[in-house]
Amino acid sequence: MSVRLIVRTFSELCVTVGALIVLFVVYVLFWTGVRAAGEAAGQIDTLRDQWARGAAAAPASPVPSTTSAPSGSPSPASPSPVPPPAAAAYRDGKPFAMLYIPRFGKDWEWPVLENTRVRTLQKGIGHYAGTARLGARGNFALAGHRRTYGDPFKDFPKLRPGDAVLLTDGTTWFTYRIDKKPYRTVPTDVGVIDPVPGKSGYDGPGRYLTLTTCEPEWGSSHRLIAWAHLDGTRPVSAGRPTAFHS
């Protein structure tokens, strides 16, 4: 085999490999974003259709009223309080809420789906199954991609104490407030999504939100975590919370 043939074969191989690399980069940087935009839009449409039909579930555990109850026990003739209807369980892989983080831009919105499997995170933000429900006592924990599939948490490091994180389930707005800058940890540090998450600074039970994503930006050796507390609720009928404009 001549040297010329060897060089030509090697050159063709390099061109082929280079073309494949370019196609892969286009897929990662562009096509996954296109797919994610379409998937997320579909999930948002599904949610809004459900809510328009009145199919939104009531929150499982609303924030207690600050109004004091009258002192003394009810009279024997008083009727027993009627317990609220049980909230519908989140459906595996299905959307149940919308997430808005003003810090990431006025047009930033993503659907929240139940579970954090790979396929689910390609459609939106995933809720860690087994953690608290939205607005409930405990830790409502979410995960999202930092890069690829729409880059939902690309600007995660920009989160700062006091930033608003808003969610709605179609009946209620929930406003959470970030308590500290994102915390960097390893993926095996599962305590970050405990009912009272470790290293969060919280010293007792409450109504918390955990946001998680990959670190570094184009890798997954670590995680970035942000924690927030529930700052308030508002009926959807009363309009958007003022935190959208803060």
PDB file of C-alpha atoms in Angstrom:
ATOM      1  CA  MET A   1       0.000   0.000   0.000  1.00  0.00           C
ATOM      2  CA  SER A   2       1.471   3.344  -1.049  1.00  0.00           C
ATOM      3  CA  VAL A   3       2.060   6.199   1.337  1.00  0.00           C
ATOM      4  CA  ARG A   4      -0.348   8.313  -0.733  1.00  0.00           C
ATOM      5  CA  LEU A   5      -3.163   5.806  -0.218  1.00  0.00           C
ATOM      6  CA  ILE A   6      -2.505   5.645   3.523  1.00  0.00           C
ATOM      7  CA  VAL A   7      -2.551   9.452   3.817  1.00  0.00           C
ATOM      8  CA  ARG A   8      -5.732   9.701   1.728  1.00  0.00           C
ATOM      9  CA  THR A   9      -7.493   7.024   3.807  1.00  0.00           C
ATOM     10  CA  PHE A  10      -6.436   8.681   7.043  1.00  0.00           C
ATOM     11  CA  SER A  11      -7.610  12.073   5.763  1.00  0.00           C
ATOM     12  CA  GLU A  12     -11.004  10.691   4.789  1.00  0.00           C
ATOM     13  CA  LEU A  13     -11.324   9.054   8.195  1.00  0.00           C
ATOM     14  CA  CYS A  14     -10.519  12.371   9.910  1.00  0.00           C
ATOM     15  CA  VAL A  15     -13.113  14.178   7.793  1.00  0.00           C
ATOM     16  CA  THR A  16     -15.744  11.551   8.656  1.00  0.00           C
ATOM     17  CA  VAL A  17     -14.960  11.694  12.374  1.00  0.00           C
ATOM     18  CA  GLY A  18     -14.986  15.490  12.264  1.00  0.00           C
ATOM     19  CA  ALA A  19     -18.379  15.492  10.552  1.00  0.00           C
ATOM     20  CA  LEU A  20     -19.769  13.129  13.184  1.00  0.00           C
ATOM     21  CA  ILE A  21     -18.421  15.337  15.965  1.00  0.00           C
ATOM     22  CA  VAL A  22     -20.024  18.417  14.393  1.00  0.00           C
ATOM     23  CA  LEU A  23     -23.344  16.588  14.054  1.00  0.00           C
ATOM     24  CA  PHE A  24     -23.174  15.472  17.684  1.00  0.00           C
ATOM     25  CA  VAL A  25     -22.460  19.027  18.864  1.00  0.00           C
ATOM     26  CA  VAL A  26     -25.378  20.329  16.792  1.00  0.00           C
ATOM     27  CA  TYR A  27     -27.594  17.659  18.328  1.00  0.00           C
ATOM     28  CA  VAL A  28     -26.530  18.488  21.888  1.00  0.00           C
ATOM     29  CA  LEU A  29     -26.543  22.272  21.557  1.00  0.00           C
ATOM     30  CA  PHE A  30     -29.449  22.774  19.170  1.00  0.00           C
ATOM     31  CA  TRP A  31     -31.671  19.782  18.542  1.00  0.00           C
ATOM     32  CA  THR A  32     -32.148  18.787  22.206  1.00  0.00           C
ATOM     33  CA  GLY A  33     -33.235  22.380  22.854  1.00  0.00           C
ATOM     34  CA  VAL A  34     -35.741  22.244  19.997  1.00  0.00           C
ATOM     35  CA  ARG A  35     -37.107  18.952  21.312  1.00  0.00           C
ATOM     36  CA  ALA A  36     -37.308  20.271  24.871  1.00  0.00           C
ATOM     37  CA  ALA A  37     -39.140  23.412  23.760  1.00  0.00           C
ATOM     38  CA  GLY A  38     -41.720  21.298  21.964  1.00  0.00           C
ATOM     39  CA  GLU A  39     -42.068  18.837  24.846  1.00  0.00           C
ATOM     40  CA  ALA A  40     -42.377  21.608  27.450  1.00  0.00           C
ATOM     41  CA  ALA A  41     -44.922  23.486  25.355  1.00  0.00           C
ATOM     42  CA  GLY A  42     -46.982  20.306  25.117  1.00  0.00           C
ATOM     43  CA  GLN A  43     -46.879  19.804  28.887  1.00  0.00           C
ATOM     44  CA  ILE A  44     -47.867  23.440  29.480  1.00  0.00           C
ATOM     45  CA  ASP A  45     -50.808  23.092  27.082  1.00  0.00           C
ATOM     46  CA  THR A  46     -51.886  19.926  28.901  1.00  0.00           C
ATOM     47  CA  LEU A  47     -51.826  21.710  32.253  1.00  0.00           C
ATOM     48  CA  ARG A  48     -53.710  24.744  31.015  1.00  0.00           C
ATOM     49  CA  ASP A  49     -56.354  22.545  29.402  1.00  0.00           C
ATOM     50  CA  GLN A  50     -56.806  20.678  32.694  1.00  0.00           C
ATOM     51  CA  TRP A  51     -57.052  23.903  34.656  1.00  0.00           C
ATOM     52  CA  ALA A  52     -59.494  25.418  32.175  1.00  0.00           C
ATOM     53  CA  ARG A  53     -61.737  22.381  32.758  1.00  0.00           C
ATOM     54  CA  GLY A  54     -61.431  22.835  36.517  1.00  0.00           C
ATOM     55  CA  ALA A  55     -59.336  19.701  36.932  1.00  0.00           C
ATOM     56  CA  ALA A  56     -56.615  21.274  39.093  1.00  0.00           C
ATOM     57  CA  ALA A  57     -56.118  19.544  42.439  1.00  0.00           C
ATOM     58  CA  ALA A  58     -56.397  21.478  45.677  1.00  0.00           C
ATOM     59  CA  PRO A  59     -53.118  21.795  47.586  1.00  0.00           C
ATOM     60  CA  ALA A  60     -52.564  18.979  50.065  1.00  0.00           C
ATOM     61  CA  SER A  61     -51.505  21.200  52.962  1.00  0.00           C
ATOM     62  CA  PRO A  62     -52.172  24.927  52.675  1.00  0.00           C
ATOM     63  CA  VAL A  63     -50.297  27.473  54.774  1.00  0.00           C
ATOM     64  CA  PRO A  64     -52.100  27.856  58.093  1.00  0.00           C
ATOM     65  CA  SER A  65     -54.103  31.036  58.561  1.00  0.00           C
ATOM     66  CA  THR A  66     -52.582  33.664  60.841  1.00  0.00           C
ATOM     67  CA  THR A  67     -56.017  34.396  62.300  1.00  0.00           C
ATOM     68  CA  SER A  68     -56.286  33.095  65.867  1.00  0.00           C
ATOM     69  CA  ALA A  69     -59.014  30.610  66.621  1.00  0.00           C
ATOM     70  CA  PRO A  70     -61.582  31.564  69.299  1.00  0.00           C
ATOM     71  CA  SER A  71     -60.691  30.324  72.750  1.00  0.00           C
ATOM     72  CA  GLY A  72     -62.673  27.591  74.442  1.00  0.00           C
ATOM     73  CA  SER A  73     -64.016  24.304  73.235  1.00  0.00           C
ATOM     74  CA  PRO A  74     -66.935  24.119  70.805  1.00  0.00           C
ATOM     75  CA  SER A  75     -70.344  23.435  72.346  1.00  0.00           C
ATOM     76  CA  PRO A  76     -71.716  19.911  72.048  1.00  0.00           C
ATOM     77  CA  ALA A  77     -74.224  21.203  69.499  1.00  0.00           C
ATOM     78  CA  SER A  78     -71.512  22.543  67.227  1.00  0.00           C
ATOM     79  CA  PRO A  79     -71.003  20.435  64.104  1.00  0.00           C
ATOM     80  CA  SER A  80     -67.672  18.701  63.663  1.00  0.00           C
ATOM     81  CA  PRO A  81     -65.334  20.352  61.175  1.00  0.00           C
ATOM     82  CA  VAL A  82     -65.548  18.825  57.737  1.00  0.00           C
ATOM     83  CA  PRO A  83     -62.076  17.678  56.636  1.00  0.00           C
ATOM     84  CA  PRO A  84     -60.940  19.015  53.275  1.00  0.00           C
ATOM     85  CA  PRO A  85     -61.057  16.572  50.373  1.00  0.00           C
ATOM     86  CA  ALA A  86     -57.870  14.595  49.864  1.00  0.00           C
ATOM     87  CA  ALA A  87     -55.657  16.057  47.157  1.00  0.00           C
ATOM     88  CA  ALA A  88     -55.210  13.914  44.075  1.00  0.00           C
ATOM     89  CA  ALA A  89     -51.885  12.089  43.926  1.00  0.00           C
ATOM     90  CA  TYR A  90     -49.358  13.350  41.433  1.00  0.00           C
ATOM     91  CA  ARG A  91     -49.413  11.113  38.372  1.00  0.00           C
ATOM     92  CA  ASP A  92     -46.087   9.514  37.510  1.00  0.00           C
ATOM     93  CA  GLY A  93     -44.413  11.332  34.622  1.00  0.00           C
ATOM     94  CA  LYS A  94     -47.274  13.827  34.280  1.00  0.00           C
ATOM     95  CA  PRO A  95     -47.259  17.631  34.789  1.00  0.00           C
ATOM     96  CA  PHE A  96     -48.969  19.115  37.839  1.00  0.00           C
ATOM     97  CA  ALA A  97     -47.580  22.645  38.273  1.00  0.00           C
ATOM     98  CA  MET A  98     -45.833  25.546  36.564  1.00  0.00           C
ATOM     99  CA  LEU A  99     -42.543  27.014  37.780  1.00  0.00           C
ATOM    100  CA  TYR A 100     -41.408  30.634  37.333  1.00  0.00           C
ATOM    101  CA  ILE A 101     -38.114  32.166  38.495  1.00  0.00           C
ATOM    102  CA  PRO A 102     -38.011  35.918  37.701  1.00  0.00           C
ATOM    103  CA  ARG A 103     -34.233  35.992  38.217  1.00  0.00           C
ATOM    104  CA  PHE A 104     -33.899  33.872  35.050  1.00  0.00           C
ATOM    105  CA  GLY A 105     -35.944  36.258  32.877  1.00  0.00           C
ATOM    106  CA  LYS A 106     -39.505  37.470  32.489  1.00  0.00           C
ATOM    107  CA  ASP A 107     -40.305  34.763  29.919  1.00  0.00           C
ATOM    108  CA  TRP A 108     -38.791  31.880  31.901  1.00  0.00           C
ATOM    109  CA  GLU A 109     -41.452  29.259  32.620  1.00  0.00           C
ATOM    110  CA  TRP A 110     -41.307  25.463  32.849  1.00  0.00           C
ATOM    111  CA  PRO A 111     -43.754  22.694  33.647  1.00  0.00           C
ATOM    112  CA  VAL A 112     -43.147  20.544  36.726  1.00  0.00           C
ATOM    113  CA  LEU A 113     -43.641  16.787  36.291  1.00  0.00           C
ATOM    114  CA  GLU A 114     -43.688  13.902  38.745  1.00  0.00           C
ATOM    115  CA  ASN A 115     -40.365  11.933  39.014  1.00  0.00           C
ATOM    116  CA  THR A 116     -36.815  12.759  37.973  1.00  0.00           C
ATOM    117  CA  ARG A 117     -36.190  10.074  35.361  1.00  0.00           C
ATOM    118  CA  VAL A 118     -34.187  10.947  32.247  1.00  0.00           C
ATOM    119  CA  ARG A 119     -37.232  10.997  29.972  1.00  0.00           C
ATOM    120  CA  THR A 120     -39.137  13.247  32.379  1.00  0.00           C
ATOM    121  CA  LEU A 121     -36.328  15.790  32.645  1.00  0.00           C
ATOM    122  CA  GLN A 122     -36.341  16.063  28.854  1.00  0.00           C
ATOM    123  CA  LYS A 123     -39.839  17.546  29.111  1.00  0.00           C
ATOM    124  CA  GLY A 124     -39.429  19.936  32.024  1.00  0.00           C
ATOM    125  CA  ILE A 125     -38.529  20.135  35.696  1.00  0.00           C
ATOM    126  CA  GLY A 126     -38.861  16.930  37.731  1.00  0.00           C
ATOM    127  CA  HIS A 127     -40.264  16.516  41.244  1.00  0.00           C
ATOM    128  CA  TYR A 128     -38.393  14.040  43.445  1.00  0.00           C
ATOM    129  CA  ALA A 129     -40.997  11.367  44.164  1.00  0.00           C
ATOM    130  CA  GLY A 130     -41.408  10.902  47.887  1.00  0.00           C
ATOM    131  CA  THR A 131     -40.614  14.494  48.833  1.00  0.00           C
ATOM    132  CA  ALA A 132     -43.318  16.890  49.997  1.00  0.00           C
ATOM    133  CA  ARG A 133     -46.154  18.129  47.836  1.00  0.00           C
ATOM    134  CA  LEU A 134     -46.225  21.698  46.618  1.00  0.00           C
ATOM    135  CA  GLY A 135     -46.852  24.057  49.535  1.00  0.00           C
ATOM    136  CA  ALA A 136     -46.992  21.229  52.068  1.00  0.00           C
ATOM    137  CA  ARG A 137     -44.994  20.840  55.265  1.00  0.00           C
ATOM    138  CA  GLY A 138     -41.671  19.220  54.459  1.00  0.00           C
ATOM    139  CA  ASN A 139     -39.329  19.608  51.488  1.00  0.00           C
ATOM    140  CA  PHE A 140     -40.735  20.039  47.972  1.00  0.00           C
ATOM    141  CA  ALA A 141     -37.673  19.047  45.898  1.00  0.00           C
ATOM    142  CA  LEU A 142     -37.118  19.637  42.166  1.00  0.00           C
ATOM    143  CA  ALA A 143     -34.403  18.825  39.616  1.00  0.00           C
ATOM    144  CA  GLY A 144     -33.647  20.249  36.187  1.00  0.00           C
ATOM    145  CA  HIS A 145     -31.005  20.202  33.468  1.00  0.00           C
ATOM    146  CA  ARG A 146     -28.255  22.802  33.623  1.00  0.00           C
ATOM    147  CA  ARG A 147     -27.410  22.385  29.945  1.00  0.00           C
ATOM    148  CA  THR A 148     -29.084  20.574  27.019  1.00  0.00           C
ATOM    149  CA  TYR A 149     -32.832  20.003  26.704  1.00  0.00           C
ATOM    150  CA  GLY A 150     -33.609  23.684  26.829  1.00  0.00           C
ATOM    151  CA  ASP A 151     -30.989  24.652  29.456  1.00  0.00           C
ATOM    152  CA  PRO A 152     -33.655  25.367  32.102  1.00  0.00           C
ATOM    153  CA  PHE A 153     -31.170  25.892  34.959  1.00  0.00           C
ATOM    154  CA  LYS A 154     -28.364  27.446  32.920  1.00  0.00           C
ATOM    155  CA  ASP A 155     -28.379  30.556  35.154  1.00  0.00           C
ATOM    156  CA  PHE A 156     -28.655  28.616  38.414  1.00  0.00           C
ATOM    157  CA  PRO A 157     -25.489  30.212  39.924  1.00  0.00           C
ATOM    158  CA  LYS A 158     -27.161  33.632  39.642  1.00  0.00           C
ATOM    159  CA  LEU A 159     -29.694  32.796  42.376  1.00  0.00           C
ATOM    160  CA  ARG A 160     -29.353  35.033  45.418  1.00  0.00           C
ATOM    161  CA  PRO A 161     -30.964  35.226  48.869  1.00  0.00           C
ATOM    162  CA  GLY A 162     -34.380  36.823  48.650  1.00  0.00           C
ATOM    163  CA  ASP A 163     -35.038  35.768  45.047  1.00  0.00           C
ATOM    164  CA  ALA A 164     -38.597  34.645  44.428  1.00  0.00           C
ATOM    165  CA  VAL A 165     -39.440  31.181  43.114  1.00  0.00           C
ATOM    166  CA  LEU A 166     -43.101  30.967  42.104  1.00  0.00           C
ATOM    167  CA  LEU A 167     -45.235  27.931  41.409  1.00  0.00           C
ATOM    168  CA  THR A 168     -48.891  27.388  40.694  1.00  0.00           C
ATOM    169  CA  ASP A 169     -51.016  24.260  40.642  1.00  0.00           C
ATOM    170  CA  GLY A 170     -53.875  26.032  38.858  1.00  0.00           C
ATOM    171  CA  THR A 171     -55.732  27.008  42.042  1.00  0.00           C
ATOM    172  CA  THR A 172     -53.040  28.639  44.195  1.00  0.00           C
ATOM    173  CA  TRP A 173     -49.840  30.634  43.751  1.00  0.00           C
ATOM    174  CA  PHE A 174     -46.975  29.602  46.029  1.00  0.00           C
ATOM    175  CA  THR A 175     -44.140  32.083  46.578  1.00  0.00           C
ATOM    176  CA  TYR A 176     -40.892  30.677  47.956  1.00  0.00           C
ATOM    177  CA  ARG A 177     -37.830  32.796  48.835  1.00  0.00           C
ATOM    178  CA  ILE A 178     -34.229  31.657  48.318  1.00  0.00           C
ATOM    179  CA  ASP A 179     -32.325  31.699  51.617  1.00  0.00           C
ATOM    180  CA  LYS A 180     -28.685  31.484  50.524  1.00  0.00           C
ATOM    181  CA  LYS A 181     -26.462  31.277  47.455  1.00  0.00           C
ATOM    182  CA  PRO A 182     -26.347  27.880  45.682  1.00  0.00           C
ATOM    183  CA  TYR A 183     -24.442  25.170  47.535  1.00  0.00           C
ATOM    184  CA  ARG A 184     -22.031  22.844  45.677  1.00  0.00           C
ATOM    185  CA  THR A 185     -21.971  19.181  46.656  1.00  0.00           C
ATOM    186  CA  VAL A 186     -21.508  15.663  45.334  1.00  0.00           C
ATOM    187  CA  PRO A 187     -24.414  13.658  43.832  1.00  0.00           C
ATOM    188  CA  THR A 188     -24.369  11.127  46.697  1.00  0.00           C
ATOM    189  CA  ASP A 189     -25.184  13.775  49.312  1.00  0.00           C
ATOM    190  CA  VAL A 190     -28.839  12.717  49.389  1.00  0.00           C
ATOM    191  CA  GLY A 191     -29.488  14.603  52.628  1.00  0.00           C
ATOM    192  CA  VAL A 192     -30.081  17.740  50.581  1.00  0.00           C
ATOM    193  CA  ILE A 193     -33.668  16.608  49.902  1.00  0.00           C
ATOM    194  CA  ASP A 194     -34.527  15.357  53.398  1.00  0.00           C
ATOM    195  CA  PRO A 195     -37.658  16.862  55.055  1.00  0.00           C
ATOM    196  CA  VAL A 196     -35.276  19.202  56.872  1.00  0.00           C
ATOM    197  CA  PRO A 197     -32.419  19.254  54.339  1.00  0.00           C
ATOM    198  CA  GLY A 198     -28.915  18.919  55.706  1.00  0.00           C
ATOM    199  CA  LYS A 199     -26.545  21.869  55.175  1.00  0.00           C
ATOM    200  CA  SER A 200     -29.504  24.117  54.384  1.00  0.00           C
ATOM    201  CA  GLY A 201     -29.244  26.016  57.661  1.00  0.00           C
ATOM    202  CA  TYR A 202     -32.831  25.133  58.605  1.00  0.00           C
ATOM    203  CA  ASP A 203     -33.054  23.945  62.192  1.00  0.00           C
ATOM    204  CA  GLY A 204     -36.523  22.458  62.268  1.00  0.00           C
ATOM    205  CA  PRO A 205     -39.578  21.414  60.252  1.00  0.00           C
ATOM    206  CA  GLY A 206     -41.034  23.890  57.788  1.00  0.00           C
ATOM    207  CA  ARG A 207     -42.315  24.297  54.259  1.00  0.00           C
ATOM    208  CA  TYR A 208     -39.197  24.180  52.124  1.00  0.00           C
ATOM    209  CA  LEU A 209     -38.226  24.055  48.456  1.00  0.00           C
ATOM    210  CA  THR A 210     -35.055  22.436  47.111  1.00  0.00           C
ATOM    211  CA  LEU A 211     -33.785  23.093  43.573  1.00  0.00           C
ATOM    212  CA  THR A 212     -31.006  20.877  42.166  1.00  0.00           C
ATOM    213  CA  THR A 213     -28.976  20.843  38.956  1.00  0.00           C
ATOM    214  CA  CYS A 214     -25.649  19.619  37.576  1.00  0.00           C
ATOM    215  CA  GLU A 215     -22.248  21.175  38.246  1.00  0.00           C
ATOM    216  CA  PRO A 216     -20.038  22.061  36.389  1.00  0.00           C
ATOM    217  CA  GLU A 217     -22.039  23.640  33.589  1.00  0.00           C
ATOM    218  CA  TRP A 218     -21.204  20.953  31.005  1.00  0.00           C
ATOM    219  CA  GLY A 219     -20.552  18.114  33.445  1.00  0.00           C
ATOM    220  CA  SER A 220     -22.221  16.149  36.203  1.00  0.00           C
ATOM    221  CA  SER A 221     -19.518  15.360  38.763  1.00  0.00           C
ATOM    222  CA  HIS A 222     -21.221  17.605  41.341  1.00  0.00           C
ATOM    223  CA  ARG A 223     -24.560  19.249  42.036  1.00  0.00           C
ATOM    224  CA  LEU A 224     -25.664  22.795  42.749  1.00  0.00           C
ATOM    225  CA  ILE A 225     -28.399  23.086  45.358  1.00  0.00           C
ATOM    226  CA  ALA A 226     -30.572  26.042  46.331  1.00  0.00           C
ATOM    227  CA  TRP A 227     -33.018  26.060  49.236  1.00  0.00           C
ATOM    228  CA  ALA A 228     -36.003  28.283  49.841  1.00  0.00           C
ATOM    229  CA  HIS A 229     -38.838  28.657  52.343  1.00  0.00           C
ATOM    230  CA  LEU A 230     -42.512  29.226  51.611  1.00  0.00           C
ATOM    231  CA  ASP A 231     -43.117  32.953  51.931  1.00  0.00           C
ATOM    232  CA  GLY A 232     -46.809  33.104  51.074  1.00  0.00           C
ATOM    233  CA  THR A 233     -49.737  31.859  49.042  1.00  0.00           C
ATOM    234  CA  ARG A 234     -52.358  33.564  46.912  1.00  0.00           C
ATOM    235  CA  PRO A 235     -55.463  32.293  45.116  1.00  0.00           C
ATOM    236  CA  VAL A 236     -55.068  32.239  41.356  1.00  0.00           C
ATOM    237  CA  SER A 237     -58.314  34.234  41.162  1.00  0.00           C
ATOM    238  CA  ALA A 238     -56.504  37.141  42.884  1.00  0.00           C
ATOM    239  CA  GLY A 239     -53.967  37.434  40.061  1.00  0.00           C
ATOM    240  CA  ARG A 240     -50.239  36.931  39.913  1.00  0.00           C
ATOM    241  CA  PRO A 241     -48.157  37.570  43.043  1.00  0.00           C
ATOM    242  CA  THR A 242     -46.295  40.852  43.283  1.00  0.00           C
ATOM    243  CA  ALA A 243     -43.053  38.807  43.444  1.00  0.00           C
ATOM    244  CA  PHE A 244     -43.225  38.545  39.640  1.00  0.00           C
ATOM    245  CA  HIS A 245     -42.237  42.201  39.528  1.00  0.00           C
ATOM    246  CA  SER A 246     -39.728  42.241  42.412  1.00  0.00           C
TER     247      SER A 246
END
